[in-house]
Coordinates of C-alpha atoms and ligand atoms in Angstrom, one line a residue:
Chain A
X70 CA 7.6 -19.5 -4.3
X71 CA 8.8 -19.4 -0.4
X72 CA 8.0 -22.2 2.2
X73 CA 6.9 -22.1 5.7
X74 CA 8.2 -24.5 7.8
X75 CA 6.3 -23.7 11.4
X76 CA 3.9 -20.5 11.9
X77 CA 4.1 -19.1 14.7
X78 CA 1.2 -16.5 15.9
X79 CA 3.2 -14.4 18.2
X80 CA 1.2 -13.6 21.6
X81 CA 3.9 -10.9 22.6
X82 CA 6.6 -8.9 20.9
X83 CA 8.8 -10.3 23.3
X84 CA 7.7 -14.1 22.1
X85 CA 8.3 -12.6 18.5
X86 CA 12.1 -11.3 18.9
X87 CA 13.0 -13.9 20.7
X88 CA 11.3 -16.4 17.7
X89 CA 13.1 -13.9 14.8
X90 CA 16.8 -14.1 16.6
X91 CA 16.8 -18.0 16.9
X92 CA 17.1 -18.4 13.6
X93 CA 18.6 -16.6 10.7
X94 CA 15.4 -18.2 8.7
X95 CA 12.7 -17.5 10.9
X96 CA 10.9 -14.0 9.5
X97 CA 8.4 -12.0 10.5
X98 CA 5.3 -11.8 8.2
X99 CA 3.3 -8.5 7.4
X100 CA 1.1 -8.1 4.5
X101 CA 3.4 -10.8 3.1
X102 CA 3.1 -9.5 -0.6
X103 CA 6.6 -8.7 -1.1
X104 CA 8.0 -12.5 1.2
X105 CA 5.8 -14.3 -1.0
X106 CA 7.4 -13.6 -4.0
X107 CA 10.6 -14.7 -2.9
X108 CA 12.3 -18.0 -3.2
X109 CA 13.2 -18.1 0.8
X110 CA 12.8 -21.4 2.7
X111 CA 11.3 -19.7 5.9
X112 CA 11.8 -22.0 9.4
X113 CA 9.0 -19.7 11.4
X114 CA 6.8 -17.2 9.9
X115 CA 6.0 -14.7 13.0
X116 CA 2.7 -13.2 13.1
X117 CA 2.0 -10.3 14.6
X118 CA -1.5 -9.6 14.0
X119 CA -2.3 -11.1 17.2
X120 CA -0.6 -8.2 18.9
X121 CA -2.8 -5.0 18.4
X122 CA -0.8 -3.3 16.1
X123 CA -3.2 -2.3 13.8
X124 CA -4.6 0.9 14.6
X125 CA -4.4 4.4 14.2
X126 CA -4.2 6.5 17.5
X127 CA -4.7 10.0 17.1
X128 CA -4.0 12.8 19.7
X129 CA -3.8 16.9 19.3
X130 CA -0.1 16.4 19.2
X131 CA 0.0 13.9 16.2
X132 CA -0.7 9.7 15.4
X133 CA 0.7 6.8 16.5
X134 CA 0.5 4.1 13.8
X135 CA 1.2 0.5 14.5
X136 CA 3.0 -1.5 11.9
X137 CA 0.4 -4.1 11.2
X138 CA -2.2 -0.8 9.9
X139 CA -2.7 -1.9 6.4
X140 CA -1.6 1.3 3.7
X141 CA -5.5 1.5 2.6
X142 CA -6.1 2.3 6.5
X143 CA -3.2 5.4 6.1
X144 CA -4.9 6.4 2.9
X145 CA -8.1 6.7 4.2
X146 CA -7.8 7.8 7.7
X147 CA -9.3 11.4 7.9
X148 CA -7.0 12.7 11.2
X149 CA -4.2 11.7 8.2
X150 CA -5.8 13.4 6.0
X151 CA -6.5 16.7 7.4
X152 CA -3.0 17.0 9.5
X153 CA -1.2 16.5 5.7
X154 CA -3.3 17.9 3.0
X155 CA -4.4 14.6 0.9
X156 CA -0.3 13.8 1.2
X157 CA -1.0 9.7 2.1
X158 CA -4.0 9.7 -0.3
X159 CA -1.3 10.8 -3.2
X160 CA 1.6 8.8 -2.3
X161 CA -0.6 5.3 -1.7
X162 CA -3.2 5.4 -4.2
X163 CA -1.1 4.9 -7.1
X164 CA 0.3 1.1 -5.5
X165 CA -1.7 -1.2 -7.3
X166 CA -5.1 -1.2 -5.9
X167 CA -7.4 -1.2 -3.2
X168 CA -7.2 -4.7 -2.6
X169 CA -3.3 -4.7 -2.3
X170 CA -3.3 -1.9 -0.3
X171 CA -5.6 -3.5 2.2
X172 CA -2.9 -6.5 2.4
X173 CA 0.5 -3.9 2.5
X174 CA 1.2 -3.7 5.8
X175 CA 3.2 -0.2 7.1
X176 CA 5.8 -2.3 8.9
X177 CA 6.8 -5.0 6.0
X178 CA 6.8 -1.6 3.5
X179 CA 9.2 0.8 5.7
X180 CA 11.5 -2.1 7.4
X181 CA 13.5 -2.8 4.0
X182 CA 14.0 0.5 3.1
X183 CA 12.9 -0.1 -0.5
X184 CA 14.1 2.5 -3.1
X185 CA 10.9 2.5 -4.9
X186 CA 8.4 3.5 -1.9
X187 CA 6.3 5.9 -1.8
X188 CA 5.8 5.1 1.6
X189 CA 9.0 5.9 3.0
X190 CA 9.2 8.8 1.0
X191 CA 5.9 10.1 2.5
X192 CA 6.6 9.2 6.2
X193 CA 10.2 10.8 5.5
X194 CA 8.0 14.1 4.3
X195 CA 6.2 14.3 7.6
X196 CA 8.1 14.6 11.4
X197 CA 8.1 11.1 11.8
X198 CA 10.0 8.6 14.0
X199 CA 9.7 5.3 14.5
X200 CA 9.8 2.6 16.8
X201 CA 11.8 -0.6 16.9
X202 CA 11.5 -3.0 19.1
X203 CA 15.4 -3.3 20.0
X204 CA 17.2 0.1 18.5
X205 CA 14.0 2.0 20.6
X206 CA 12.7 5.5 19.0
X207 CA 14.7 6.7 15.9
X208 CA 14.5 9.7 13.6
X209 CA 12.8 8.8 10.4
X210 CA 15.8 10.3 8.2
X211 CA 18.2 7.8 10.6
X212 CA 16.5 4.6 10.0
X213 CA 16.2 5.0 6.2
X214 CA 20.0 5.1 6.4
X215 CA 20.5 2.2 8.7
X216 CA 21.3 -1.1 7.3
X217 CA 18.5 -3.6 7.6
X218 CA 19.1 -5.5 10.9
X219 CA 17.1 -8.2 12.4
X220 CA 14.8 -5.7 14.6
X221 CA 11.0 -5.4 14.9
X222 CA 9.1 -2.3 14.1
X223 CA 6.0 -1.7 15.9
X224 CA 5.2 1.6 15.3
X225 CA 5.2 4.8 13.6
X226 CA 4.7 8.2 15.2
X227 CA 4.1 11.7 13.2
X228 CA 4.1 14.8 14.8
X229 CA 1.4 17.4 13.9
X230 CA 2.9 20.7 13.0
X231 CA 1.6 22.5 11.0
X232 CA 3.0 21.9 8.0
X233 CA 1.7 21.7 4.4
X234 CA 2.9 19.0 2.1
X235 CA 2.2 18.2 -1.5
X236 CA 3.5 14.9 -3.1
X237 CA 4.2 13.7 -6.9
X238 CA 5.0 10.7 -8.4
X239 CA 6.1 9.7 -12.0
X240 CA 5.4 5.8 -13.3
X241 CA 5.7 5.0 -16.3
X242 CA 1.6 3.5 -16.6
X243 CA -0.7 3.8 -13.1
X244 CA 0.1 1.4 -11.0
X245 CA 3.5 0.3 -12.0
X246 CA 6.8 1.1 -9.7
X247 CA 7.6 4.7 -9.6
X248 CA 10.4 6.1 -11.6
X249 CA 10.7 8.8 -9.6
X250 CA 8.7 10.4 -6.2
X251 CA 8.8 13.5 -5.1
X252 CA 7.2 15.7 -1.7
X253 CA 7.9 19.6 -1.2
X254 CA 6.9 20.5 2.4
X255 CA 7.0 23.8 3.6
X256 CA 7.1 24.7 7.6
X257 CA 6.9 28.0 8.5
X258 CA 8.6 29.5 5.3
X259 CA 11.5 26.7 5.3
X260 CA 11.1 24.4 2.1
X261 CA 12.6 21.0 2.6
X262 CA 12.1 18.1 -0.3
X263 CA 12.0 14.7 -0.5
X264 CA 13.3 12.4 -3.8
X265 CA 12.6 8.6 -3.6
X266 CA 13.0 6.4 -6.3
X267 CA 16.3 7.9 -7.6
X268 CA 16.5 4.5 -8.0
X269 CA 18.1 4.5 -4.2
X270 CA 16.6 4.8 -0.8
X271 CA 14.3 8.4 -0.7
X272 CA 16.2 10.7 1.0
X273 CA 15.1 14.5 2.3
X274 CA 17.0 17.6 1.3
X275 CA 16.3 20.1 4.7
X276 CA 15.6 23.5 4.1
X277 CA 16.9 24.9 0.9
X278 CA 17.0 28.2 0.6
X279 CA 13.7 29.8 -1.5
X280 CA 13.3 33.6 -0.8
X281 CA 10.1 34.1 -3.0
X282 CA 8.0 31.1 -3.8
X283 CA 5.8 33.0 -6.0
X284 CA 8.8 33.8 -8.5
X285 CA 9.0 31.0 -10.9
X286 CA 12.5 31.3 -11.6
X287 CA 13.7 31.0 -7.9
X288 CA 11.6 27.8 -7.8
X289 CA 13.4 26.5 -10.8
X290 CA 16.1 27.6 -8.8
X291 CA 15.4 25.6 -5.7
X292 CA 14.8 22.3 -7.9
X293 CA 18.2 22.4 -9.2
X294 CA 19.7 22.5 -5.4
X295 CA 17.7 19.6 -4.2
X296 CA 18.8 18.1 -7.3
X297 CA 22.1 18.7 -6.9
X298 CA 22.5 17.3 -4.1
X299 CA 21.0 13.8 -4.5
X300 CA 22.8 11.2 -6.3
X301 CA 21.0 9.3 -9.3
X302 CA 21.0 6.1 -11.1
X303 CA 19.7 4.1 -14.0
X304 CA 17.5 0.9 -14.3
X305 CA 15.1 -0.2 -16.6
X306 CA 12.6 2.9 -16.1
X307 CA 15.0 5.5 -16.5
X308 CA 18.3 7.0 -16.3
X309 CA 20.0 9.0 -14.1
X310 CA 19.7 12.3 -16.2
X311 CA 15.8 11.4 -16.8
X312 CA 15.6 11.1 -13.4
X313 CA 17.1 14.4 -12.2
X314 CA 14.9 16.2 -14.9
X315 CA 11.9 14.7 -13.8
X316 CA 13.1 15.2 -10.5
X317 CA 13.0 19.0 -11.0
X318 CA 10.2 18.9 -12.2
X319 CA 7.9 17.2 -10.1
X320 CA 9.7 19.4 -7.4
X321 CA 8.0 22.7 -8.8
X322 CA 4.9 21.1 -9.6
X323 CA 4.7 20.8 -6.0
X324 CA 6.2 23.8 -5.1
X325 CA 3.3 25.4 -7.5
X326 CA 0.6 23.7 -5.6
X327 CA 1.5 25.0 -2.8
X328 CA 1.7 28.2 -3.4
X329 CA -1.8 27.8 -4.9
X330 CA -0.8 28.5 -8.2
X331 CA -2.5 25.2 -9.7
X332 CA -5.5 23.7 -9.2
X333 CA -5.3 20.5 -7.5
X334 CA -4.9 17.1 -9.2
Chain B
X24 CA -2.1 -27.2 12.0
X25 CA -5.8 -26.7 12.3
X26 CA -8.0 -23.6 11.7
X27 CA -11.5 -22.4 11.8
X28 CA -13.2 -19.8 10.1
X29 CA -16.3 -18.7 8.4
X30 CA -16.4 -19.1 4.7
X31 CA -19.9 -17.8 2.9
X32 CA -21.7 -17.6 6.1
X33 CA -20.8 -20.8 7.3
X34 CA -18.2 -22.5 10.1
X35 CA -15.3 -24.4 8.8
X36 CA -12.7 -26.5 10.0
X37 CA -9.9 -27.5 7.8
X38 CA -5.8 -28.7 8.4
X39 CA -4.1 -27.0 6.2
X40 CA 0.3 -26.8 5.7
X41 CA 2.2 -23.3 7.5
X42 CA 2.6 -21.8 3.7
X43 CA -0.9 -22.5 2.4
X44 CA -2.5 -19.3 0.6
X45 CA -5.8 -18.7 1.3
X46 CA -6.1 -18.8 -2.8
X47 CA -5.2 -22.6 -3.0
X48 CA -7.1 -23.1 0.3
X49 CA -10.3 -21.6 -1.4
X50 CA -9.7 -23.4 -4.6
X51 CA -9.5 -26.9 -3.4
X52 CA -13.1 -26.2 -1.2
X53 CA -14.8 -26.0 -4.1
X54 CA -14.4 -22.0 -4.8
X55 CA -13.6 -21.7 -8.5
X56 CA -14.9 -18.2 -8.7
X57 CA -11.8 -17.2 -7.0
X58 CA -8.6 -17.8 -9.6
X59 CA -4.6 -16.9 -9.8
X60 CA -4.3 -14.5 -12.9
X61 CA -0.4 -13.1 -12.3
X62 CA 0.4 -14.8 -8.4
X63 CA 2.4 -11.6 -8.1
X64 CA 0.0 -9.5 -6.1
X65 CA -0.8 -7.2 -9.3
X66 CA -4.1 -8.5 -10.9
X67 CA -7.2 -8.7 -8.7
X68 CA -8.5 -11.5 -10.2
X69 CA -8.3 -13.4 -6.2
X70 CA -10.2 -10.7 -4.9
X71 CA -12.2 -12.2 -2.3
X72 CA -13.4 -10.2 1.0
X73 CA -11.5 -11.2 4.4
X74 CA -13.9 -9.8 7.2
X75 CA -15.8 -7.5 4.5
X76 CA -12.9 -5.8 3.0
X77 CA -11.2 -6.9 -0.5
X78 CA -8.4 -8.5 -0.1
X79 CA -5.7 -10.3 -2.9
X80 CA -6.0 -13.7 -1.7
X81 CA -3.0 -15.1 -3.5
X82 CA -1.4 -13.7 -0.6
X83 CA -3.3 -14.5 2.6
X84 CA -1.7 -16.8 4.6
X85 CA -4.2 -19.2 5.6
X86 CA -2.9 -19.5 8.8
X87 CA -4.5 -15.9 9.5
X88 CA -8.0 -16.9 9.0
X89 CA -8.5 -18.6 12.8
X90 CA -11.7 -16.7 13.7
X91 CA -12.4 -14.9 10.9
X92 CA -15.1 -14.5 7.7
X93 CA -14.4 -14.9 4.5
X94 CA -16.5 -14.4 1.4
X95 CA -16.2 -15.0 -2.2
X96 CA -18.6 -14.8 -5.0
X97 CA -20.0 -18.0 -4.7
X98 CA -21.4 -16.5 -1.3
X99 CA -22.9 -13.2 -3.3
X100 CA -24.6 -14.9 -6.2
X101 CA -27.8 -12.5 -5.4
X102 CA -25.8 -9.3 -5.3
X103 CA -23.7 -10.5 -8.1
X104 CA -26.5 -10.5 -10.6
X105 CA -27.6 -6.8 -11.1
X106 CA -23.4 -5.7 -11.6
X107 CA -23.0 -9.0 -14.0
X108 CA -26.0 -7.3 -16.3
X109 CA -24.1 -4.1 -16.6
X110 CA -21.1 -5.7 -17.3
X111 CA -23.1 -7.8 -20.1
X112 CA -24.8 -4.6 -21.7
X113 CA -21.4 -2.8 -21.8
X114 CA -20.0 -5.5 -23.8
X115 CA -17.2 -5.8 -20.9
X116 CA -17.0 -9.6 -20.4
X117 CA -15.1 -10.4 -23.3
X118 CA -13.6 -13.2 -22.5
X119 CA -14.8 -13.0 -18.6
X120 CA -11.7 -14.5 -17.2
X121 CA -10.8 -10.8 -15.2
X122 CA -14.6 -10.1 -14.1
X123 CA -15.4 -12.7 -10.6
X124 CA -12.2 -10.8 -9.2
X125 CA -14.1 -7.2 -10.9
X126 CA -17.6 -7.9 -9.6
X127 CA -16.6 -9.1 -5.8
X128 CA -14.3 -5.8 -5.7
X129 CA -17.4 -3.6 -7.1
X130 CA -19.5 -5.2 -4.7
X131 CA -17.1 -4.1 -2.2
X132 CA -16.8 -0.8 -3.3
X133 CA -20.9 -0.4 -2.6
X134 CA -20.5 -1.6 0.2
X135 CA -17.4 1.2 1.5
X136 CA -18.8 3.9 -0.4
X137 CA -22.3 5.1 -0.1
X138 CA -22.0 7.0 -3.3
X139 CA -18.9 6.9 -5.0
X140 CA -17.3 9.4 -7.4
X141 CA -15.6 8.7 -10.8
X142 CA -12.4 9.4 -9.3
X143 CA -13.7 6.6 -6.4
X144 CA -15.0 4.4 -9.3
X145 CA -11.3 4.4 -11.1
X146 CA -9.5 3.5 -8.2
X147 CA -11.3 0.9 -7.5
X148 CA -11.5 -0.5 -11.0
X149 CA -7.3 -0.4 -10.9
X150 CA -6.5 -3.1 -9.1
X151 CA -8.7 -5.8 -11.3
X152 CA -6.7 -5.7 -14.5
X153 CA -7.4 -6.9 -17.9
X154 CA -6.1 -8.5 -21.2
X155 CA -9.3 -8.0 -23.3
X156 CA -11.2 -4.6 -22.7
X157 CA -9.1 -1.7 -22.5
X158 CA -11.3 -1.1 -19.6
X159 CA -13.8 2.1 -20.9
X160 CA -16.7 -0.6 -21.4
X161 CA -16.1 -1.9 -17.8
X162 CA -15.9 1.8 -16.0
X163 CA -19.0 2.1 -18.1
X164 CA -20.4 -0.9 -16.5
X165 CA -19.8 0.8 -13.0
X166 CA -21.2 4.4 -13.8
X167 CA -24.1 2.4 -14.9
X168 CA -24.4 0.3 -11.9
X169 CA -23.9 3.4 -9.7
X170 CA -25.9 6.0 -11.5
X171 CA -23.5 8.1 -12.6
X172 CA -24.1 9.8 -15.9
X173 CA -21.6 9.0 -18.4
X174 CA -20.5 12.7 -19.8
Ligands
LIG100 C1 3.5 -6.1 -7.3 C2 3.9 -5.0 -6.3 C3 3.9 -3.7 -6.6 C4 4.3 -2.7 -5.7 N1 4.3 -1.4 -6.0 C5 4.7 -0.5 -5.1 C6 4.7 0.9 -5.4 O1 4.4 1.3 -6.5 N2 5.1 1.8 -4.4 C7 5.4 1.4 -3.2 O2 5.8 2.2 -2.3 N3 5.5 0.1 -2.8 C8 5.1 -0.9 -3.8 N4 5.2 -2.2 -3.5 C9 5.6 -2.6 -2.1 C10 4.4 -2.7 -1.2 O3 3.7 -1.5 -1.0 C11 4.7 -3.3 0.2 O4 5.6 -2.4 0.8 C12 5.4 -4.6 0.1 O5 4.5 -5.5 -0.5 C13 5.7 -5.1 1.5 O6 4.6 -5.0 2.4 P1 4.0 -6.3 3.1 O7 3.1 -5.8 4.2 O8 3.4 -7.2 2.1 O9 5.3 -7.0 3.7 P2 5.9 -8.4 3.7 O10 6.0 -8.9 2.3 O11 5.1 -9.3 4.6 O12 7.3 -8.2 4.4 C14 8.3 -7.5 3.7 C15 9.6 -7.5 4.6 O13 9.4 -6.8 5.8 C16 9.6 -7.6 6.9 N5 8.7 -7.1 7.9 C17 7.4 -7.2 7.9 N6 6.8 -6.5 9.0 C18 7.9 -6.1 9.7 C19 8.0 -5.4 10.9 N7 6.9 -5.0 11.6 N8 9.2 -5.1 11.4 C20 10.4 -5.5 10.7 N9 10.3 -6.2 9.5 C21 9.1 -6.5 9.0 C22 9.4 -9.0 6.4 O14 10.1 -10.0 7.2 C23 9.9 -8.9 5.0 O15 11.3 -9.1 5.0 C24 4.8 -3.2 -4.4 C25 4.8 -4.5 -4.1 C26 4.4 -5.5 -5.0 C27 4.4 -6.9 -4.6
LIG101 S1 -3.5 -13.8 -8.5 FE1 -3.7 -12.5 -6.8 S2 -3.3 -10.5 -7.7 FE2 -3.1 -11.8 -9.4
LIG102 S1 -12.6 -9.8 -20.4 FE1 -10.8 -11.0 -20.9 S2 -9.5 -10.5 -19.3 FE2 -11.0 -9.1 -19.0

């Protein structure tokens, strides 16, 4: 169990940098599920639900999502919904449950760059960059590689383009961490996947070749390159072979729902 | 440091530490509806609604509540009942230990979703876990209470 020294209810993002750089145990606090659990002495917990940053905004060139938006508002917000085919609804649903996700905050689940998330691996399936408060804008696919700093994210911005998206996941029983996730997004005839959960970071494989989506064997085909060029490991739900096959397979699952070849889940 | 909120429809005002949970906050007013079943954010059974929605309050900070409404099922005893039967008839309060955090969520769920579909009903239902039921008496429970036909 963590403690709180001082809690500080930030009443600018300036007030909270400053507040997170004066001390190496002063943190800031989102849905604080994940802190919680922890066994850190915290100094200052920083707040930043004072600030604003919880709400969707929507324009006809895409969303700008602030990082205190809870992952039940992503879920269920219907600009979201339409831009990306369903693609939040499947990647969050399966965390926990409604009440959790009204807690999980989108800043506290992208800033550590967990290997399990669906949420990375969703936001890493759209154009998305984000915002920090320090590094300024950065490419989705940059910040999942950067080591975990002491910056502030305050928001998230998707572009709308057009493209369709369909997402998988493998856990072991609902609810539980995934062993592996999996999106397949195709933009104007390019196919591009992203693997999450490998047990690493989720990371997106950009346009791999795929001639004829409609020929099964090519998609097989496809699977195998994105595969390839991932690394995997092993932990407690699975090896790195398992996860390769599932892998491949949740890749043409995808790939078959979007080529309409299966009803939807 | 000192906070006010609503709690069942009333003001409060209480001093409470920087790392107080809303949970053990709750618990030491008098709200024994509202229990810690895993304290890992996983089983539902702290459900209690922060400004209408369901929220896990085993981790709220309390510090977060200045200005805002809370509600647990001591404040929905009324509401409560009608859900409570269903669970009863369906034989799904075996030991009852999971169902305060099940009935404030299902009142919840009413309360989002005019008229909710099985697939609405199940996700719901997954976030309140529990150790006795195997859970097809309690989604029985909820078609019932919603109308839904059981086929
Ligand atoms: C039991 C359990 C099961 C889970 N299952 C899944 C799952 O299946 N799939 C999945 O994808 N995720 C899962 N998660 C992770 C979950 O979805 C959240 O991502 C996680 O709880 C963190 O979100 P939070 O808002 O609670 O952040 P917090 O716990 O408050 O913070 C997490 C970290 O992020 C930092 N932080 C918070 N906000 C910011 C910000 N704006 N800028 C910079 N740093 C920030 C905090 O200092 C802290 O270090 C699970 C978590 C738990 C506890
Ligand atoms: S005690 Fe809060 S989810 Fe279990
Ligand atoms: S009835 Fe015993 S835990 Fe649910």
């Amino acid at each position: 169990m963590y403690t709180v020294k001082h809690y500080c209810m930030a009443s600018s993002l300036d007030e909270a940098y400053k507040t997170l750089q004066e001390n190496r145990n002063n943190i800031l606090i989102g849905g604080n599920l994940w802190l919680r659990m922890g066994e850190r002495r915290v100094n200052t917990a920083i707040d930043l639900s004072g600030l604003g940053l919880d709400t969707i905004e929507e324009t006809d060139e895409g969303f700008r999502i602030g990082c205190m938006v809870s992952l039940r508002q992503l879920e269920t917000h219907e600009g979201l919904h339409e831009a990306f085919g369903g693609l939040f609804k499947k990647a969050l649903c399966p965390i926990v449950g409604v009440q959790f996700r009204n807690c999980a905050r989108v800043g506290g689940s992208l800033f550590p760059r967990f290997g399990f998330s669906d949420v990375l691996t969703a936001f890493l399936a759209c154009d998305t960059e984000v915002e920090l408060y320090k590094a300024g804008r950065k490419k989705i696919c940059e910040f999942a590689a950067m080591p975990v700093d002491r910056d502030i994210l305050t928001h998230v911005l998707v572009r709308k383009d057009h493209r369709k998206v369909d997402y998988r996941s493998f856990r072991m029983t609902e609810t539980d961490f995934p062993t592996v996730t999996c999106a397949v997004i195709c933009k104007e005839g390019r196919y591009s996947a992203v693997i999450g959960a490998r047990p690493g970071c989720a990371r997106l494989v950009e346009d791999v070749p795929l001639d004829d989506p409609q020929d099964a064997g090519q998609r097989a085909g496809f699977a195998r390159k994105v595969a390839a060029g991932l690394d995997f490991g092993s932990n407690m739900r699975g090896s790195a072979d398992y996860r390769r096959d599932l892998s491949c397979r949740l890749i043409m699952r995808c790939l078959e729902q979007l080529e309409g070849e299966v009803p939807g889940r | 440091m000192l906070i006010s909120f609503i709690i069942n429809g009333k003001q409060a005002k209480r001093e409470i530490a920087p790392d107080t949970i809303l949970l053990d906050l709750l618990r030491s007013m008098g709200m024994k509806s509202v229990k810690c079943g895993c304290d890992t954010g996983n089983c539902g059974l702290c459900t209690v609604w922060l400004d209408g929605s369901p929220v896990l309050s085993c981790s709220v900070p309390a510090a977060r509540l200045e200005g805002h409404t809370v509600t647990t099922l001591e404040g929905l005893q009324e509401e409560a009942a009608a859900f409570s039967r269903c669970l009863a008839d369906e034989g799904a309060d075996q030991c009852g230990f999971c169902s305060p955090g099940l009935i404030i969520n299902v009142l919840a769920l009413e309360r989002e979703i005019e008229d909710p579909d099985v697939n609405q009903i199940k996700e719901y239902l997954s976030g309140n876990l529990c150790r006795c039921t195997g859970y097809q008496s309690q989604l029985r429970a909820m078609m019932k209470y919603f109308g839904k036909s059981q086929e």
